[in-house]
Short mmCIF file of C-alpha atoms in Angstrom, two decimals:
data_model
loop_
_atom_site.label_atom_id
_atom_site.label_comp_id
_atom_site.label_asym_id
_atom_site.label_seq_id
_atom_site.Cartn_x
_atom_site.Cartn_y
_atom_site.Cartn_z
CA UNK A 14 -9.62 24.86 28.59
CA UNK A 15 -10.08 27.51 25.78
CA UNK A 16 -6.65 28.75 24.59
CA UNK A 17 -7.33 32.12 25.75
CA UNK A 18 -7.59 31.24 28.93
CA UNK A 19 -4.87 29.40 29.21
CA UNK A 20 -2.26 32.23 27.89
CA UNK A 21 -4.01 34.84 30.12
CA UNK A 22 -3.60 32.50 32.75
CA UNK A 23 0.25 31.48 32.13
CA UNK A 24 1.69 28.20 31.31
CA UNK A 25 2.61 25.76 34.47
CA UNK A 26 3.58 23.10 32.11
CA UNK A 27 4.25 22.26 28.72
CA UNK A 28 4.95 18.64 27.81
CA UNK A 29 5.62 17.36 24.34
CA UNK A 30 7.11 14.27 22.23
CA UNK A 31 7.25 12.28 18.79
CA UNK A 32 5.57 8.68 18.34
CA UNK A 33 6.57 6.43 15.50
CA UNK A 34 5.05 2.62 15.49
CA UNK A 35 4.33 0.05 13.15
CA UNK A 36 2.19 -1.59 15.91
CA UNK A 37 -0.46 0.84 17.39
CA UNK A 38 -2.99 -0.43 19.69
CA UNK A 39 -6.07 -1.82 18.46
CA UNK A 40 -9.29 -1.31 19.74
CA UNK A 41 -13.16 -1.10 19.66
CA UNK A 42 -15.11 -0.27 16.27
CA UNK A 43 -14.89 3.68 16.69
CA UNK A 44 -12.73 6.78 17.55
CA UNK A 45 -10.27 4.42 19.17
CA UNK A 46 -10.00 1.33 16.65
CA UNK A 47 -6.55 2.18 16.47
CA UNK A 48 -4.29 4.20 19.01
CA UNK A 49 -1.43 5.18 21.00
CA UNK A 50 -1.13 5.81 24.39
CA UNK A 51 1.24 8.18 25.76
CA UNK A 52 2.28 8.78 29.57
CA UNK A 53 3.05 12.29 31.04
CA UNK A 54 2.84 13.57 33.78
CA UNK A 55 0.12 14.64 35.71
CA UNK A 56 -1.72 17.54 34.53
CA UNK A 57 -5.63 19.27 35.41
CA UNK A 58 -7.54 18.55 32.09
CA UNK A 59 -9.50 20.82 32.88
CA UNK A 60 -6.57 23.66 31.84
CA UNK A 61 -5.08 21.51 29.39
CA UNK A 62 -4.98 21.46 26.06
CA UNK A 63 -3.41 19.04 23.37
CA UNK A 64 -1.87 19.87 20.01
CA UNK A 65 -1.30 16.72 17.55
CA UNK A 66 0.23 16.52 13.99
CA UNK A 67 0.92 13.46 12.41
CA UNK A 68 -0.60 10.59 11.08
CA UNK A 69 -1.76 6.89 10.14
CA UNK A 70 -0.50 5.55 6.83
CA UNK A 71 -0.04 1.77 5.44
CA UNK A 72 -0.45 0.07 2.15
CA UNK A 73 -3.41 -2.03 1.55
CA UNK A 74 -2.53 -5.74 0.02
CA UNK A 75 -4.78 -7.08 -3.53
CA UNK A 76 -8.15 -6.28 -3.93
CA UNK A 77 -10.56 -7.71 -1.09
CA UNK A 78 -10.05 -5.77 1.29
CA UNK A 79 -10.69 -2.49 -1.16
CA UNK A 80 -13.83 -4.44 -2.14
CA UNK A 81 -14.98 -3.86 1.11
CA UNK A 82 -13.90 -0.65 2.18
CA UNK A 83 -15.44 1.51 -1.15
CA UNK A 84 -14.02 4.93 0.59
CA UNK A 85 -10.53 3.16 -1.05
CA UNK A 86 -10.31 3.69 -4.54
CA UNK A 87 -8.99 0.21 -5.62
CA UNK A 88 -6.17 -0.22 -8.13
CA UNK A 89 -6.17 -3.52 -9.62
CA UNK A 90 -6.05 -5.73 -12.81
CA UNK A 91 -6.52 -8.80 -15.07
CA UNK A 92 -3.28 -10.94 -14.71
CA UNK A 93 -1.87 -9.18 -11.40
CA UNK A 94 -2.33 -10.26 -8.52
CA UNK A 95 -1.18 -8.02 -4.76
CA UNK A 96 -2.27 -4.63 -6.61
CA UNK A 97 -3.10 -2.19 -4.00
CA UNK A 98 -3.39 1.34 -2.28
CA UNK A 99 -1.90 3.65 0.29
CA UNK A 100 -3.69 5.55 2.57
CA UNK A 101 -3.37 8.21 5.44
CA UNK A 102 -5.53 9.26 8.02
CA UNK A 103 -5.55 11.96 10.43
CA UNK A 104 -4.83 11.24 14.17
CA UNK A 105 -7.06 12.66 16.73
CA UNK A 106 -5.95 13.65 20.31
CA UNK A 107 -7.47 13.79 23.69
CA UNK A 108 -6.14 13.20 27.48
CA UNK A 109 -7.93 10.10 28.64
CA UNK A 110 -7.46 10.68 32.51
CA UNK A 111 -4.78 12.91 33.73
CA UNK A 112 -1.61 10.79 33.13
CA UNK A 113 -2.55 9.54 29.36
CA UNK A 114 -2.78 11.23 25.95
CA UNK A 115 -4.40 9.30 23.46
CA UNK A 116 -3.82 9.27 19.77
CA UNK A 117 -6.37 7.58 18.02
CA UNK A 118 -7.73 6.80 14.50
CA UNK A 119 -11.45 6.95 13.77
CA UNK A 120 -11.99 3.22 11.91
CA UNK A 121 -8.98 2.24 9.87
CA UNK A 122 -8.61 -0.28 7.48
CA UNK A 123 -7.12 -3.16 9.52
CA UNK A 124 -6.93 -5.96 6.97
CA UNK A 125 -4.52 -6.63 4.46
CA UNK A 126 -2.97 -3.91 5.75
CA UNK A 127 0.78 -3.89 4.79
CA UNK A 128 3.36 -1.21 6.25
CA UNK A 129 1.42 0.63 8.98
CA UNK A 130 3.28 3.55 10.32
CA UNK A 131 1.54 5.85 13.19
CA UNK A 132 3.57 9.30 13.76
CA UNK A 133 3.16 12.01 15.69
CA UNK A 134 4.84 14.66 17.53
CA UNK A 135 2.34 16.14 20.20
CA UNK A 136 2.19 18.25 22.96
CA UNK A 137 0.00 18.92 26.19
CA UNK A 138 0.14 22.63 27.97
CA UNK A 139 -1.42 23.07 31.04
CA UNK A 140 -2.11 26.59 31.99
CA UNK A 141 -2.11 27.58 35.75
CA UNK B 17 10.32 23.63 30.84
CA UNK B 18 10.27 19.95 30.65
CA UNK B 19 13.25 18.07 31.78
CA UNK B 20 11.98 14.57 31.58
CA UNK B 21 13.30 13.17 28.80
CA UNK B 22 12.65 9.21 28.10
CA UNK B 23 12.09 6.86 25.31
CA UNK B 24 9.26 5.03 25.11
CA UNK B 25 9.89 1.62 24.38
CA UNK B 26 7.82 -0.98 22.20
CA UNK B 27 7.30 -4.56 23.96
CA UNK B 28 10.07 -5.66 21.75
CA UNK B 29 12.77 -2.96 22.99
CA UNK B 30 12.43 -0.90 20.23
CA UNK B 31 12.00 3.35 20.58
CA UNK B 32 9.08 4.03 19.16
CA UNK B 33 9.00 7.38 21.06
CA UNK B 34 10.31 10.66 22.89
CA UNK B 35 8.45 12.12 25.57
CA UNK B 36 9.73 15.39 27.24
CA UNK B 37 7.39 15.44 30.37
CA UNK B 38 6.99 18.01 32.74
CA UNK B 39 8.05 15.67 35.99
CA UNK B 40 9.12 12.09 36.77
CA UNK B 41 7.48 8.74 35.79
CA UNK B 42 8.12 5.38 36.93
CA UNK B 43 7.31 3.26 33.98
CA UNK B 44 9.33 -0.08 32.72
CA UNK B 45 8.49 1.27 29.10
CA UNK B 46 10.09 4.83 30.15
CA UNK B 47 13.80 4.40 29.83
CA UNK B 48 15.12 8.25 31.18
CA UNK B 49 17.38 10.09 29.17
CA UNK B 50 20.45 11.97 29.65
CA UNK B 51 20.31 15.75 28.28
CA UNK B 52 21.05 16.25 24.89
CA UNK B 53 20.73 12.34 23.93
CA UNK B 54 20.43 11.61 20.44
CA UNK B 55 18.07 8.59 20.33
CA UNK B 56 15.83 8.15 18.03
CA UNK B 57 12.32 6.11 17.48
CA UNK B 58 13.36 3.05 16.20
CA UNK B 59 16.80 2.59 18.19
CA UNK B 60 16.76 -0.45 20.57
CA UNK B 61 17.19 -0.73 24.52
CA UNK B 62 19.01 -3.79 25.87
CA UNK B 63 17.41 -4.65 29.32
CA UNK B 64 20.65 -5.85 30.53
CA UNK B 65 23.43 -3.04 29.90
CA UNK B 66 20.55 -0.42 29.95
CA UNK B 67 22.38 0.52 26.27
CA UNK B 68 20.94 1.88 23.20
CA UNK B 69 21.78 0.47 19.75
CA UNK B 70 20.43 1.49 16.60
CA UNK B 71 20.06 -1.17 13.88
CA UNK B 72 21.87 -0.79 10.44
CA UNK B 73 19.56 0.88 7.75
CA UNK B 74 17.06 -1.78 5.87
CA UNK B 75 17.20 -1.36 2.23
CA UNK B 76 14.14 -0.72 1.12
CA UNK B 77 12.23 -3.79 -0.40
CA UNK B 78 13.29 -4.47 -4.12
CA UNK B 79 10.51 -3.32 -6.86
CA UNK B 80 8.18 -6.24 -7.68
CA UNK B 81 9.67 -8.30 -10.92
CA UNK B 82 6.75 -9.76 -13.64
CA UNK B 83 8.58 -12.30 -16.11
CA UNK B 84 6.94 -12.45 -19.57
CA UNK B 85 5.51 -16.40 -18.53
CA UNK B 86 3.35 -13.81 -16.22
CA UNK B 87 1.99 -11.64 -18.56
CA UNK B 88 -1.84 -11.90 -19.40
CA UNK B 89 -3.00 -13.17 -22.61
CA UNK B 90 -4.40 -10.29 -23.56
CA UNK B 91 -2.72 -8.15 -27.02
CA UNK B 92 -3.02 -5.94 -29.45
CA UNK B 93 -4.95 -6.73 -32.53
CA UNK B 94 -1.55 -5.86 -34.26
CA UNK B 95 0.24 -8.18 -32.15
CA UNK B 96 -2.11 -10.76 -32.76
CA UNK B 97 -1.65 -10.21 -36.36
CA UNK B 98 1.84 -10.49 -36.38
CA UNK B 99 1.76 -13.94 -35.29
CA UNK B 100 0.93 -14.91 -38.80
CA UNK B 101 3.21 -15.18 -41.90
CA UNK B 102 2.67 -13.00 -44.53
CA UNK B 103 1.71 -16.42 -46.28
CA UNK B 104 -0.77 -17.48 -43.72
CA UNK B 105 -2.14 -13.44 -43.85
CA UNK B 106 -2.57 -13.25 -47.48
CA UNK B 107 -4.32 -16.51 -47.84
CA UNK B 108 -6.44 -15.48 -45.09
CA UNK B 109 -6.87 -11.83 -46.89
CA UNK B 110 -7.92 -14.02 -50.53
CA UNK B 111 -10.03 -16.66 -48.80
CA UNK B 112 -12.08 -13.83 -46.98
CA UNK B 113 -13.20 -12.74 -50.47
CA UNK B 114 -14.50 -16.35 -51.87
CA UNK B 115 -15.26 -17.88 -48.31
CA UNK B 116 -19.27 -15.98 -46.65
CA UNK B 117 -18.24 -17.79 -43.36
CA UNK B 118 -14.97 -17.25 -43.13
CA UNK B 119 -16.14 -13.54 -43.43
CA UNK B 120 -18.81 -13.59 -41.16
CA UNK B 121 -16.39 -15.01 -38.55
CA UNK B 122 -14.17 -12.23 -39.25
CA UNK B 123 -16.70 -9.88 -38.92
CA UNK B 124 -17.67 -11.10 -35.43
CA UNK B 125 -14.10 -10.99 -34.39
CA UNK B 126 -13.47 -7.74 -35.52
CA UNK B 127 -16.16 -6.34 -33.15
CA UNK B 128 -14.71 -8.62 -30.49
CA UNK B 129 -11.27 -7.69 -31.12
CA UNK B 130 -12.69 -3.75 -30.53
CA UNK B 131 -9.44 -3.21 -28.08
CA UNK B 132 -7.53 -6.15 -27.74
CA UNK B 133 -7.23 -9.56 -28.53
CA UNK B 134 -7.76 -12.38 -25.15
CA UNK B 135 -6.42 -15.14 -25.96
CA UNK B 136 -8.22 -16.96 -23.81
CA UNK B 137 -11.45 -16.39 -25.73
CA UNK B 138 -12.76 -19.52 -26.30
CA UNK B 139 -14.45 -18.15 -29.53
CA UNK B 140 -11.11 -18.31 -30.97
CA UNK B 141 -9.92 -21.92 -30.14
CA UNK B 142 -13.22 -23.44 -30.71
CA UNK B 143 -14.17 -21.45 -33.87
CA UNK B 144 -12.23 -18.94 -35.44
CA UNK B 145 -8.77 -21.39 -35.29
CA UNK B 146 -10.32 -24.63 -36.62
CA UNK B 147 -12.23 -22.22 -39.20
CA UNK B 148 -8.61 -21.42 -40.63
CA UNK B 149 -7.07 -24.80 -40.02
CA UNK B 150 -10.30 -26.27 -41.93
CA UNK B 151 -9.80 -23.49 -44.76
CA UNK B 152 -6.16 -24.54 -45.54
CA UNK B 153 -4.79 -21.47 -44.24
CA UNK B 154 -2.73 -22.62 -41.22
CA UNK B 155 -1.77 -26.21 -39.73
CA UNK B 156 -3.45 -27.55 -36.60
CA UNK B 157 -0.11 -26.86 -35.18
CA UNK B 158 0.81 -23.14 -36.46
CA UNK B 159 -3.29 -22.99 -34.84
CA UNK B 160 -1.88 -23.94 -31.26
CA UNK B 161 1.95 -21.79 -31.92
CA UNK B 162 0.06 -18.49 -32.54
CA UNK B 163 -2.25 -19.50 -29.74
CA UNK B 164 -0.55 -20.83 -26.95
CA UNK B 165 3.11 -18.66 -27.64
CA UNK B 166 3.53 -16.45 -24.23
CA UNK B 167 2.70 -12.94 -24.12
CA UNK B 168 5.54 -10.58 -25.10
CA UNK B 169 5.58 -7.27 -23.05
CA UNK B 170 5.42 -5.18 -26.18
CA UNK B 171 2.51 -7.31 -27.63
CA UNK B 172 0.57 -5.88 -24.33
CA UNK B 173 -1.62 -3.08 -25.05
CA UNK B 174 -0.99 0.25 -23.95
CA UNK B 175 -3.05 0.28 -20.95
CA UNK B 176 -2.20 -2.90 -19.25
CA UNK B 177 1.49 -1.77 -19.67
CA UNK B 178 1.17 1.25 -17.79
CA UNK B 179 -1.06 -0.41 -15.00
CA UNK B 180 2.45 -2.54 -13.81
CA UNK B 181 4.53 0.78 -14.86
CA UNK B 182 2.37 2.85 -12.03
CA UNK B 183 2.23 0.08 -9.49
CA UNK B 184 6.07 -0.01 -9.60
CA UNK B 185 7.03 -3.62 -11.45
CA UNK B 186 10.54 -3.72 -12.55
CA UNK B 187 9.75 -5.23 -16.04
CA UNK B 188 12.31 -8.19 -16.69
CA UNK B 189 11.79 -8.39 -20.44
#
């Protein structure tokens, strides 16, 4: 549902919240290989919309797994071993069926990953 | 609008969320809350008295510690002279001048040595060492001292030294 719409339409709901795990879900290679489901209540998608801020950070352990990921800029050095990197990435939102918002992370890192934390504070209005 | 409040619970218990919903769900993860509750992601449900707790602060992990036994044998060409006696440098300084390989070598250190000595150059233990030792300058075992003696953090060059600075090491020199 286009915002406009939905404010010249009136709310009938608004439903929000705040996520914070060290263990999201992980998934298929993709827009969910990492994600959080949340429950609401039942709402039309169809006059829905979803607002998300937040995000997926974690520390990254030594050097092999930055070999293989080259969008990580690797920090390491002769004579030290468990150099490494932090990185964020943004969460994307969508309702899934009519009962679920989903929080997901286009293809993280997910080795030698050290520290995850996925946060969020989201909300879903439905317009009438 | 909302007045469904719950935490969302982790398999473990734990809160890892708030959800103000618009109407009622029947969830075992979905513990409802009372109005105006004050917990918090990361407070924990017990099943049994249906009571939250919230664990005492963790104190956040202590810095990483490198000893000097860690260090990488790799210094400064200034550190690396400093391992000799003035003795042992001026004979080396007056043997230079009489002694074409002894000056050579030297020469093909020097370009080696461009940034830092590595002591783990094998071009020093099997040449540039026994050179000296076999030009009277040092003893087979002053050879293996200046060698084989641990790095010291100040004998580090610059760079190395700030690589363990920005990655957080508590230095315990």
């Amino acid at each position: 549902m286009e915002l406009t719409s939905l404010v010249a339409a009136g709310i009938k709901t608004q439903q929000n919240g705040f996520v914070d795990t060290a263990t999201p879900t992980n998934g298929a290679a993709g827009e969910d290989r990492v994600y959080v489901d949340i429950t609401i209540a039942a709402v039309d998608i169809a006059k829905s919309v979803v607002d998300v801020s937040g995000g997926y950070s974690m520390s990254l352990r030594g050097s092999s797994v930055l070999a293989s990921n080259p969008s990580v800029k690797a920090v390491t050095w002769d004579g030290v071993t468990g150099g490494g990197a932090s990185v964020n990435y943004s969460l994307m939102g969508r309702l899934i069926n009519s009962t679920t918002l989903r929080l997901s992370v286009y293809n993280p890192v997910t080795t030698d990953v050290t520290n995850p934390r996925f946060m969020a504070r989201w909300s879903v209005v439905e317009g009438k | 609008m909302s007045n469904f409040e719950y935490a969302v619970l982790d398999a473990a218990g734990a809160v890892i969320g708030i959800s103000n919903l618009a109407g009622p769900v029947e969830r075992d993860d979905h513990i409802p809350l009372a109005p105006e509750s004050e917990i918090q992601a990361g407070d924990i449900y017990d099943r049994e008295s249906g009571e939250f707790s919230r664990p005492a602060p963790v104190a956040p992990p202590a810095p990483p510690k490198i000893s000097e036994a860690l260090l990488p044998r790799k210094i400064t060409v200034n550190a690396f002279r400093s391992r000799f006696t003035s003795a042992e440098e001026l004979a080396f300084e007056t043997a230079l001048a009489t002694s074409p390989m002894l000056s050579l070598l030297d020469k093909r250190l020097a370009a080696l040595v461009a940034t830092h000595v590595d002591l783990d150059d094998a071009r020093y233990t099997t040449e540039a060492m026994p050179a000296l030792v076999g030009a009277g300058i040092l003893s087979a075992e002053r050879a293996e001292q200046i060698m084989t003696a641990a790095t010291q953090w100040h004998e580090l060059p610059p760079a190395i030294q700030q690589q363990y600075i920005a990655a957080g090491y508590e230095i315990d020199v």
